[in-house]
């Protein structure tokens, strides 16, 4: 098992998926389990500050096997009670609420069990915040991927504005290109995403249960000035050094 932990927008998903594809391994997005659980909580109308109620909603879904991850790197996603919610879990209502839901210890216990089942004993690349420290502490290779906050925000803003233009964008006619409050203005989007990233980083790193922090033996990669290709090559090299190439012959 290879683990890739780090803050939002560091490139974990792209890198983990591509490393998994290159090795013919499964790809496990642990963040998607927290996002799908958060969507279920929002749909149930449960107040986010009612931790026992939040935990009960999540426990019920896990018990009825209602949360299912697809782990093929070419077709990764997540279903909630049979509905593919892979796109919906990336939207802002879930993104805004996910830190609160993922800070509830009972939620983490239920979802870590589900994540471990998806990862199995071998042959998976798993990404998240605490995969190397808590979910798979005996992983073969542990990576902690980070990047400068502005670079991470610019990357995430690209994802966000791509989503906006695909689904919600108003026609460009009638928009004032100098309007600093135009929600479709790129700088405006980057600034908003940077503020949200900083808020989530702070929340995810300071929560009591399984905060975001590098495993002691993790290899730190700073992706600020690296392309995705370079990071993928580096992680594959770590895998080869750890013996993966020998196993695959
Ligand atoms: O990687 P992501 O942005 O999809 O993760 C969404 C949230 O889930 C993130 O803000 C923190 C939480 N998370 C976590 O607490 N532990 C993990 N292993 C993965 C994600």
PDB file of C-alpha atoms and ligand atoms in Angstrom:
ATOM      1  CA  UNK A   1       0.000   0.000   0.000  1.00  0.00           C
ATOM      2  CA  UNK A   2       1.173   3.521  -0.843  1.00  0.00           C
ATOM      3  CA  UNK A   3      -0.312   6.420   1.134  1.00  0.00           C
ATOM      4  CA  UNK A   4      -0.451  10.020  -0.083  1.00  0.00           C
ATOM      5  CA  UNK A   5      -1.486  12.552   2.559  1.00  0.00           C
ATOM      6  CA  UNK A   6      -1.487  16.325   2.471  1.00  0.00           C
ATOM      7  CA  UNK A   7      -3.643  19.447   2.386  1.00  0.00           C
ATOM      8  CA  UNK A   8      -6.324  20.255  -0.218  1.00  0.00           C
ATOM      9  CA  UNK A   9      -5.126  21.157  -3.675  1.00  0.00           C
ATOM     10  CA  UNK A  10      -1.623  19.707  -3.282  1.00  0.00           C
ATOM     11  CA  UNK A  11      -2.305  17.378  -6.213  1.00  0.00           C
ATOM     12  CA  UNK A  12      -2.923  14.196  -4.176  1.00  0.00           C
ATOM     13  CA  UNK A  13      -5.811  12.972  -6.334  1.00  0.00           C
ATOM     14  CA  UNK A  14      -4.106  13.375  -9.698  1.00  0.00           C
ATOM     15  CA  UNK A  15      -0.881  11.823  -8.450  1.00  0.00           C
ATOM     16  CA  UNK A  16      -2.492   8.944  -6.519  1.00  0.00           C
ATOM     17  CA  UNK A  17      -4.755   8.012  -9.392  1.00  0.00           C
ATOM     18  CA  UNK A  18      -1.915   8.032 -11.900  1.00  0.00           C
ATOM     19  CA  UNK A  19       0.422   6.032  -9.663  1.00  0.00           C
ATOM     20  CA  UNK A  20      -2.348   3.463  -9.109  1.00  0.00           C
ATOM     21  CA  UNK A  21      -2.985   3.245 -12.857  1.00  0.00           C
ATOM     22  CA  UNK A  22       0.740   2.809 -13.588  1.00  0.00           C
ATOM     23  CA  UNK A  23       1.040  -0.047 -11.075  1.00  0.00           C
ATOM     24  CA  UNK A  24      -2.317  -1.649 -11.945  1.00  0.00           C
ATOM     25  CA  UNK A  25      -3.425  -1.041  -8.327  1.00  0.00           C
ATOM     26  CA  UNK A  26      -6.639   0.222  -6.744  1.00  0.00           C
ATOM     27  CA  UNK A  27      -7.090   3.919  -5.974  1.00  0.00           C
ATOM     28  CA  UNK A  28      -8.821   4.774  -2.689  1.00  0.00           C
ATOM     29  CA  UNK A  29      -9.971   8.360  -2.152  1.00  0.00           C
ATOM     30  CA  UNK A  30     -10.637   8.518   1.597  1.00  0.00           C
ATOM     31  CA  UNK A  31     -11.801  12.150   1.321  1.00  0.00           C
ATOM     32  CA  UNK A  32     -14.662  10.942  -0.894  1.00  0.00           C
ATOM     33  CA  UNK A  33     -15.994   8.840   1.998  1.00  0.00           C
ATOM     34  CA  UNK A  34     -16.095  11.929   4.265  1.00  0.00           C
ATOM     35  CA  UNK A  35     -17.701  13.944   1.482  1.00  0.00           C
ATOM     36  CA  UNK A  36     -20.374  11.290   0.773  1.00  0.00           C
ATOM     37  CA  UNK A  37     -21.114  10.985   4.499  1.00  0.00           C
ATOM     38  CA  UNK A  38     -21.437  14.776   4.659  1.00  0.00           C
ATOM     39  CA  UNK A  39     -23.890  14.760   1.759  1.00  0.00           C
ATOM     40  CA  UNK A  40     -25.996  12.184   3.621  1.00  0.00           C
ATOM     41  CA  UNK A  41     -25.951  14.377   6.743  1.00  0.00           C
ATOM     42  CA  UNK A  42     -27.003  17.452   4.736  1.00  0.00           C
ATOM     43  CA  UNK A  43     -29.778  15.505   2.998  1.00  0.00           C
ATOM     44  CA  UNK A  44     -31.034  14.251   6.363  1.00  0.00           C
ATOM     45  CA  UNK A  45     -31.267  17.880   7.521  1.00  0.00           C
ATOM     46  CA  UNK A  46     -29.113  17.087  10.567  1.00  0.00           C
ATOM     47  CA  UNK A  47     -27.567  20.157  12.264  1.00  0.00           C
ATOM     48  CA  UNK A  48     -23.785  19.995  11.845  1.00  0.00           C
ATOM     49  CA  UNK A  49     -23.188  20.931  15.476  1.00  0.00           C
ATOM     50  CA  UNK A  50     -25.214  17.951  16.736  1.00  0.00           C
ATOM     51  CA  UNK A  51     -22.342  15.434  16.778  1.00  0.00           C
ATOM     52  CA  UNK A  52     -24.363  12.440  18.120  1.00  0.00           C
ATOM     53  CA  UNK A  53     -27.019  12.946  15.408  1.00  0.00           C
ATOM     54  CA  UNK A  54     -24.346  13.348  12.704  1.00  0.00           C
ATOM     55  CA  UNK A  55     -22.646  10.162  13.937  1.00  0.00           C
ATOM     56  CA  UNK A  56     -25.977   8.288  13.900  1.00  0.00           C
ATOM     57  CA  UNK A  57     -26.696   9.235  10.272  1.00  0.00           C
ATOM     58  CA  UNK A  58     -23.244   8.047   9.198  1.00  0.00           C
ATOM     59  CA  UNK A  59     -23.374   4.846  11.268  1.00  0.00           C
ATOM     60  CA  UNK A  60     -26.722   3.955   9.701  1.00  0.00           C
ATOM     61  CA  UNK A  61     -25.399   4.352   6.142  1.00  0.00           C
ATOM     62  CA  UNK A  62     -22.296   2.301   6.847  1.00  0.00           C
ATOM     63  CA  UNK A  63     -24.360  -0.417   8.549  1.00  0.00           C
ATOM     64  CA  UNK A  64     -26.680  -0.800   5.563  1.00  0.00           C
ATOM     65  CA  UNK A  65     -23.652  -0.761   3.189  1.00  0.00           C
ATOM     66  CA  UNK A  66     -25.091   2.389   1.620  1.00  0.00           C
ATOM     67  CA  UNK A  67     -21.720   4.011   0.999  1.00  0.00           C
ATOM     68  CA  UNK A  68     -19.736   2.316  -1.762  1.00  0.00           C
ATOM     69  CA  UNK A  69     -16.419   3.506  -3.214  1.00  0.00           C
ATOM     70  CA  UNK A  70     -15.370   2.637  -6.765  1.00  0.00           C
ATOM     71  CA  UNK A  71     -11.613   2.101  -6.664  1.00  0.00           C
ATOM     72  CA  UNK A  72     -10.639   1.685 -10.297  1.00  0.00           C
ATOM     73  CA  UNK A  73      -8.254   4.579 -11.097  1.00  0.00           C
ATOM     74  CA  UNK A  74     -10.026   5.060 -14.456  1.00  0.00           C
ATOM     75  CA  UNK A  75     -13.500   5.112 -12.959  1.00  0.00           C
ATOM     76  CA  UNK A  76     -13.165   6.243  -9.351  1.00  0.00           C
ATOM     77  CA  UNK A  77     -16.265   7.513  -7.599  1.00  0.00           C
ATOM     78  CA  UNK A  78     -18.725   7.006  -4.802  1.00  0.00           C
ATOM     79  CA  UNK A  79     -22.340   5.888  -4.513  1.00  0.00           C
ATOM     80  CA  UNK A  80     -24.803   6.697  -1.758  1.00  0.00           C
ATOM     81  CA  UNK A  81     -27.671   4.215  -1.487  1.00  0.00           C
ATOM     82  CA  UNK A  82     -27.090   3.232  -5.109  1.00  0.00           C
ATOM     83  CA  UNK A  83     -26.965   6.809  -6.460  1.00  0.00           C
ATOM     84  CA  UNK A  84     -23.713   7.997  -8.029  1.00  0.00           C
ATOM     85  CA  UNK A  85     -22.910  11.178  -6.074  1.00  0.00           C
ATOM     86  CA  UNK A  86     -19.331  11.628  -7.358  1.00  0.00           C
ATOM     87  CA  UNK A  87     -20.075  15.062  -8.852  1.00  0.00           C
ATOM     88  CA  UNK A  88     -22.368  16.322  -6.118  1.00  0.00           C
ATOM     89  CA  UNK A  89     -19.813  15.708  -3.340  1.00  0.00           C
ATOM     90  CA  UNK A  90     -17.440  18.223  -5.007  1.00  0.00           C
ATOM     91  CA  UNK A  91     -19.931  21.084  -4.843  1.00  0.00           C
ATOM     92  CA  UNK A  92     -19.759  23.881  -2.290  1.00  0.00           C
ATOM     93  CA  UNK A  93     -22.475  22.786   0.191  1.00  0.00           C
ATOM     94  CA  UNK A  94     -20.522  19.579   0.858  1.00  0.00           C
ATOM     95  CA  UNK A  95     -17.094  21.273   0.722  1.00  0.00           C
ATOM     96  CA  UNK A  96     -18.231  23.817   3.327  1.00  0.00           C
ATOM     97  CA  UNK A  97     -19.615  21.195   5.710  1.00  0.00           C
ATOM     98  CA  UNK A  98     -17.112  18.338   5.366  1.00  0.00           C
ATOM     99  CA  UNK A  99     -14.566  19.524   7.943  1.00  0.00           C
ATOM    100  CA  UNK A 100     -17.231  19.620  10.666  1.00  0.00           C
ATOM    101  CA  UNK A 101     -18.520  16.132   9.839  1.00  0.00           C
ATOM    102  CA  UNK A 102     -15.034  14.621   9.531  1.00  0.00           C
ATOM    103  CA  UNK A 103     -14.041  15.978  12.959  1.00  0.00           C
ATOM    104  CA  UNK A 104     -16.600  13.739  14.736  1.00  0.00           C
ATOM    105  CA  UNK A 105     -14.654  10.767  16.207  1.00  0.00           C
ATOM    106  CA  UNK A 106     -17.489   8.215  15.689  1.00  0.00           C
ATOM    107  CA  UNK A 107     -17.743   9.282  12.036  1.00  0.00           C
ATOM    108  CA  UNK A 108     -14.019   8.706  11.619  1.00  0.00           C
ATOM    109  CA  UNK A 109     -14.180   5.280  13.286  1.00  0.00           C
ATOM    110  CA  UNK A 110     -16.969   4.111  10.968  1.00  0.00           C
ATOM    111  CA  UNK A 111     -15.356   5.483   7.822  1.00  0.00           C
ATOM    112  CA  UNK A 112     -11.824   4.303   8.643  1.00  0.00           C
ATOM    113  CA  UNK A 113     -13.190   0.735   8.844  1.00  0.00           C
ATOM    114  CA  UNK A 114     -14.798   1.188   5.430  1.00  0.00           C
ATOM    115  CA  UNK A 115     -11.581   2.710   4.027  1.00  0.00           C
ATOM    116  CA  UNK A 116      -9.465  -0.190   5.346  1.00  0.00           C
ATOM    117  CA  UNK A 117     -11.820  -2.678   3.688  1.00  0.00           C
ATOM    118  CA  UNK A 118     -11.493  -0.794   0.368  1.00  0.00           C
ATOM    119  CA  UNK A 119      -7.692  -0.594   0.664  1.00  0.00           C
ATOM    120  CA  UNK A 120      -7.196  -4.257   1.585  1.00  0.00           C
ATOM    121  CA  UNK A 121      -3.817  -5.696   2.518  1.00  0.00           C
ATOM    122  CA  UNK A 122      -1.977  -4.880  -0.676  1.00  0.00           C
ATOM    123  CA  UNK A 123      -2.139  -3.264  -4.112  1.00  0.00           C
ATOM    124  CA  UNK A 124      -3.696   0.138  -3.367  1.00  0.00           C
ATOM    125  CA  UNK A 125      -2.750   3.794  -3.473  1.00  0.00           C
ATOM    126  CA  UNK A 126      -4.780   5.625  -0.815  1.00  0.00           C
ATOM    127  CA  UNK A 127      -4.970   9.383  -0.394  1.00  0.00           C
ATOM    128  CA  UNK A 128      -6.255  11.613   2.380  1.00  0.00           C
ATOM    129  CA  UNK A 129      -5.131  13.359   5.555  1.00  0.00           C
ATOM    130  CA  UNK A 130      -4.431  10.550   8.029  1.00  0.00           C
ATOM    131  CA  UNK A 131      -3.929   7.511   5.808  1.00  0.00           C
ATOM    132  CA  UNK A 132      -0.232   7.074   6.654  1.00  0.00           C
ATOM    133  CA  UNK A 133      -0.681   7.956  10.326  1.00  0.00           C
ATOM    134  CA  UNK A 134      -3.949   6.193  11.235  1.00  0.00           C
ATOM    135  CA  UNK A 135      -5.632   4.209   8.433  1.00  0.00           C
ATOM    136  CA  UNK A 136      -2.621   2.191   7.197  1.00  0.00           C
ATOM    137  CA  UNK A 137       0.246   2.854   9.636  1.00  0.00           C
ATOM    138  CA  UNK A 138       2.228  -0.079   8.190  1.00  0.00           C
ATOM    139  CA  UNK A 139       2.048   1.116   4.550  1.00  0.00           C
ATOM    140  CA  UNK A 140       5.039   0.288   2.338  1.00  0.00           C
ATOM    141  CA  UNK A 141       5.527   3.849   1.092  1.00  0.00           C
ATOM    142  CA  UNK A 142       4.190   7.032   2.719  1.00  0.00           C
ATOM    143  CA  UNK A 143       4.197  10.358   0.940  1.00  0.00           C
ATOM    144  CA  UNK A 144       3.281  13.754   2.359  1.00  0.00           C
ATOM    145  CA  UNK A 145       2.477  16.026  -0.567  1.00  0.00           C
ATOM    146  CA  UNK A 146       2.357  19.762  -0.022  1.00  0.00           C
ATOM    147  CA  UNK A 147       2.490  22.922  -2.140  1.00  0.00           C
ATOM    148  CA  UNK A 148       2.430  26.656  -1.600  1.00  0.00           C
ATOM    149  CA  UNK A 149      -1.057  27.904  -0.575  1.00  0.00           C
ATOM    150  CA  UNK A 150      -1.424  30.256  -3.567  1.00  0.00           C
ATOM    151  CA  UNK A 151      -0.498  27.460  -5.985  1.00  0.00           C
ATOM    152  CA  UNK A 152      -2.971  25.104  -4.314  1.00  0.00           C
ATOM    153  CA  UNK A 153      -5.699  27.760  -4.445  1.00  0.00           C
ATOM    154  CA  UNK A 154      -5.040  28.493  -8.113  1.00  0.00           C
ATOM    155  CA  UNK A 155      -5.298  24.772  -8.942  1.00  0.00           C
ATOM    156  CA  UNK A 156      -8.498  24.308  -6.951  1.00  0.00           C
ATOM    157  CA  UNK A 157      -9.950  27.503  -8.477  1.00  0.00           C
ATOM    158  CA  UNK A 158      -9.313  25.984 -11.893  1.00  0.00           C
ATOM    159  CA  UNK A 159     -11.391  22.962 -10.855  1.00  0.00           C
ATOM    160  CA  UNK A 160     -14.096  25.210  -9.403  1.00  0.00           C
ATOM    161  CA  UNK A 161     -14.373  27.570 -12.363  1.00  0.00           C
ATOM    162  CA  UNK A 162     -14.363  24.600 -14.753  1.00  0.00           C
ATOM    163  CA  UNK A 163     -17.342  23.258 -12.784  1.00  0.00           C
ATOM    164  CA  UNK A 164     -19.031  26.658 -12.865  1.00  0.00           C
ATOM    165  CA  UNK A 165     -18.589  27.164 -16.576  1.00  0.00           C
ATOM    166  CA  UNK A 166     -19.823  23.664 -17.285  1.00  0.00           C
ATOM    167  CA  UNK A 167     -22.994  23.943 -15.274  1.00  0.00           C
ATOM    168  CA  UNK A 168     -23.848  27.307 -13.768  1.00  0.00           C
ATOM    169  CA  UNK A 169     -22.169  30.074 -15.714  1.00  0.00           C
ATOM    170  CA  UNK A 170     -24.272  33.008 -16.836  1.00  0.00           C
ATOM    171  CA  UNK A 171     -23.812  34.032 -20.472  1.00  0.00           C
ATOM    172  CA  UNK A 172     -20.735  36.264 -20.784  1.00  0.00           C
ATOM    173  CA  UNK A 173     -22.758  39.109 -22.353  1.00  0.00           C
ATOM    174  CA  UNK A 174     -23.832  41.622 -19.762  1.00  0.00           C
ATOM    175  CA  UNK A 175     -20.921  40.865 -17.412  1.00  0.00           C
ATOM    176  CA  UNK A 176     -18.683  43.726 -16.367  1.00  0.00           C
ATOM    177  CA  UNK A 177     -15.057  42.542 -16.818  1.00  0.00           C
ATOM    178  CA  UNK A 178     -13.916  45.068 -14.177  1.00  0.00           C
ATOM    179  CA  UNK A 179     -16.444  44.028 -11.557  1.00  0.00           C
ATOM    180  CA  UNK A 180     -14.313  42.756  -8.619  1.00  0.00           C
ATOM    181  CA  UNK A 181     -17.344  40.987  -7.198  1.00  0.00           C
ATOM    182  CA  UNK A 182     -18.123  39.062 -10.372  1.00  0.00           C
ATOM    183  CA  UNK A 183     -18.182  35.482  -9.061  1.00  0.00           C
ATOM    184  CA  UNK A 184     -16.897  34.279 -12.451  1.00  0.00           C
ATOM    185  CA  UNK A 185     -13.824  36.521 -12.305  1.00  0.00           C
ATOM    186  CA  UNK A 186     -10.733  34.283 -11.989  1.00  0.00           C
ATOM    187  CA  UNK A 187      -8.975  36.371  -9.322  1.00  0.00           C
ATOM    188  CA  UNK A 188     -12.168  36.540  -7.334  1.00  0.00           C
ATOM    189  CA  UNK A 189     -12.505  32.760  -7.500  1.00  0.00           C
ATOM    190  CA  UNK A 190      -8.834  32.211  -6.510  1.00  0.00           C
ATOM    191  CA  UNK A 191      -9.169  34.544  -3.510  1.00  0.00           C
ATOM    192  CA  UNK A 192     -12.358  32.845  -2.347  1.00  0.00           C
ATOM    193  CA  UNK A 193     -10.826  29.382  -2.804  1.00  0.00           C
ATOM    194  CA  UNK A 194      -7.629  30.459  -0.951  1.00  0.00           C
ATOM    195  CA  UNK A 195      -9.719  31.629   2.004  1.00  0.00           C
ATOM    196  CA  UNK A 196     -11.690  28.378   2.044  1.00  0.00           C
ATOM    197  CA  UNK A 197      -8.502  26.270   1.769  1.00  0.00           C
ATOM    198  CA  UNK A 198      -6.921  28.162   4.677  1.00  0.00           C
ATOM    199  CA  UNK A 199     -10.063  27.627   6.769  1.00  0.00           C
ATOM    200  CA  UNK A 200     -10.174  23.886   6.008  1.00  0.00           C
ATOM    201  CA  UNK A 201      -6.398  23.417   6.489  1.00  0.00           C
ATOM    202  CA  UNK A 202      -6.647  25.070   9.896  1.00  0.00           C
ATOM    203  CA  UNK A 203      -9.661  22.979  10.891  1.00  0.00           C
ATOM    204  CA  UNK A 204      -8.211  19.691   9.547  1.00  0.00           C
ATOM    205  CA  UNK A 205      -4.790  20.251  11.199  1.00  0.00           C
ATOM    206  CA  UNK A 206      -6.045  21.306  14.616  1.00  0.00           C
ATOM    207  CA  UNK A 207      -8.914  18.861  15.236  1.00  0.00           C
ATOM    208  CA  UNK A 208      -8.357  16.510  18.181  1.00  0.00           C
ATOM    209  CA  UNK A 209      -8.965  13.222  16.308  1.00  0.00           C
ATOM    210  CA  UNK A 210      -6.455  12.245  13.570  1.00  0.00           C
ATOM    211  CA  UNK A 211      -5.347  15.746  12.533  1.00  0.00           C
ATOM    212  CA  UNK A 212      -3.554  16.319   9.245  1.00  0.00           C
ATOM    213  CA  UNK A 213       0.139  15.790   9.964  1.00  0.00           C
ATOM    214  CA  UNK A 214       2.954  13.948   8.209  1.00  0.00           C
ATOM    215  CA  UNK A 215       3.737  10.410   9.390  1.00  0.00           C
ATOM    216  CA  UNK A 216       7.229  10.378  10.924  1.00  0.00           C
ATOM    217  CA  UNK A 217       8.554   8.137   8.166  1.00  0.00           C
ATOM    218  CA  UNK A 218       6.717   9.950   5.313  1.00  0.00           C
ATOM    219  CA  UNK A 219       8.700  11.298   2.385  1.00  0.00           C
ATOM    220  CA  UNK A 220       7.862  15.003   1.999  1.00  0.00           C
ATOM    221  CA  UNK A 221       7.352  16.232  -1.543  1.00  0.00           C
ATOM    222  CA  UNK A 222       6.796  19.911  -2.238  1.00  0.00           C
ATOM    223  CA  UNK A 223       4.856  20.106  -5.492  1.00  0.00           C
ATOM    224  CA  UNK A 224       4.983  23.921  -5.758  1.00  0.00           C
ATOM    225  CA  UNK A 225       7.427  23.900  -8.652  1.00  0.00           C
ATOM    226  CA  UNK A 226       6.872  20.317  -9.850  1.00  0.00           C
ATOM    227  CA  UNK A 227       4.632  19.085 -12.649  1.00  0.00           C
ATOM    228  CA  UNK A 228       2.235  16.207 -11.985  1.00  0.00           C
ATOM    229  CA  UNK A 229       4.472  14.016 -14.201  1.00  0.00           C
ATOM    230  CA  UNK A 230       7.466  14.772 -11.982  1.00  0.00           C
ATOM    231  CA  UNK A 231       5.589  13.971  -8.767  1.00  0.00           C
ATOM    232  CA  UNK A 232       4.221  10.720 -10.244  1.00  0.00           C
ATOM    233  CA  UNK A 233       7.745   9.711 -11.356  1.00  0.00           C
ATOM    234  CA  UNK A 234       9.090  10.456  -7.878  1.00  0.00           C
ATOM    235  CA  UNK A 235       6.412   8.359  -6.136  1.00  0.00           C
ATOM    236  CA  UNK A 236       6.918   5.463  -8.577  1.00  0.00           C
ATOM    237  CA  UNK A 237      10.656   5.661  -7.885  1.00  0.00           C
ATOM    238  CA  UNK A 238       9.949   5.403  -4.135  1.00  0.00           C
ATOM    239  CA  UNK A 239       7.782   2.357  -4.838  1.00  0.00           C
ATOM    240  CA  UNK A 240      10.549   0.701  -6.869  1.00  0.00           C
ATOM    241  CA  UNK A 241      13.112   1.402  -4.134  1.00  0.00           C
ATOM    242  CA  UNK A 242      10.677  -0.160  -1.630  1.00  0.00           C
ATOM    243  CA  UNK A 243      10.566  -3.338  -3.739  1.00  0.00           C
ATOM    244  CA  UNK A 244       7.406  -2.966  -5.799  1.00  0.00           C
ATOM    245  CA  UNK A 245       9.336  -3.456  -9.061  1.00  0.00           C
ATOM    246  CA  UNK A 246      10.729  -6.746  -7.723  1.00  0.00           C
ATOM    247  CA  UNK A 247       7.232  -8.034  -6.932  1.00  0.00           C
ATOM    248  CA  UNK A 248       6.010  -7.108 -10.412  1.00  0.00           C
ATOM    249  CA  UNK A 249       9.124  -8.630 -12.010  1.00  0.00           C
TER     250      UNK A 249
HETATM  251  O1  LIG B   1      -9.388  15.464   0.090  1.00  0.00           O
HETATM  252  P1  LIG B   1     -10.748  16.148   0.159  1.00  0.00           P
HETATM  253  O2  LIG B   1     -10.678  17.645   0.000  1.00  0.00           O
HETATM  254  O3  LIG B   1     -11.754  15.517  -0.744  1.00  0.00           O
HETATM  255  O4  LIG B   1     -11.234  15.870   1.661  1.00  0.00           O
HETATM  256  C1  LIG B   1     -12.429  16.410   2.132  1.00  0.00           C
HETATM  257  C2  LIG B   1     -12.385  16.590   3.630  1.00  0.00           C
HETATM  258  O5  LIG B   1     -12.391  15.328   4.285  1.00  0.00           O
HETATM  259  C3  LIG B   1     -11.184  17.353   4.186  1.00  0.00           C
HETATM  260  O6  LIG B   1     -11.493  18.701   4.422  1.00  0.00           O
HETATM  261  C4  LIG B   1     -10.878  16.665   5.488  1.00  0.00           C
HETATM  262  C5  LIG B   1     -11.564  15.332   5.412  1.00  0.00           C
HETATM  263  N1  LIG B   1     -10.653  14.202   5.328  1.00  0.00           N
HETATM  264  C6  LIG B   1     -10.187  13.683   6.514  1.00  0.00           C
HETATM  265  O7  LIG B   1     -10.501  14.212   7.577  1.00  0.00           O
HETATM  266  N2  LIG B   1      -9.402  12.573   6.509  1.00  0.00           N
HETATM  267  C7  LIG B   1      -9.049  11.994   5.351  1.00  0.00           C
HETATM  268  N3  LIG B   1      -8.277  10.883   5.369  1.00  0.00           N
HETATM  269  C8  LIG B   1      -9.492  12.542   4.113  1.00  0.00           C
HETATM  270  C9  LIG B   1     -10.284  13.661   4.135  1.00  0.00           C
END
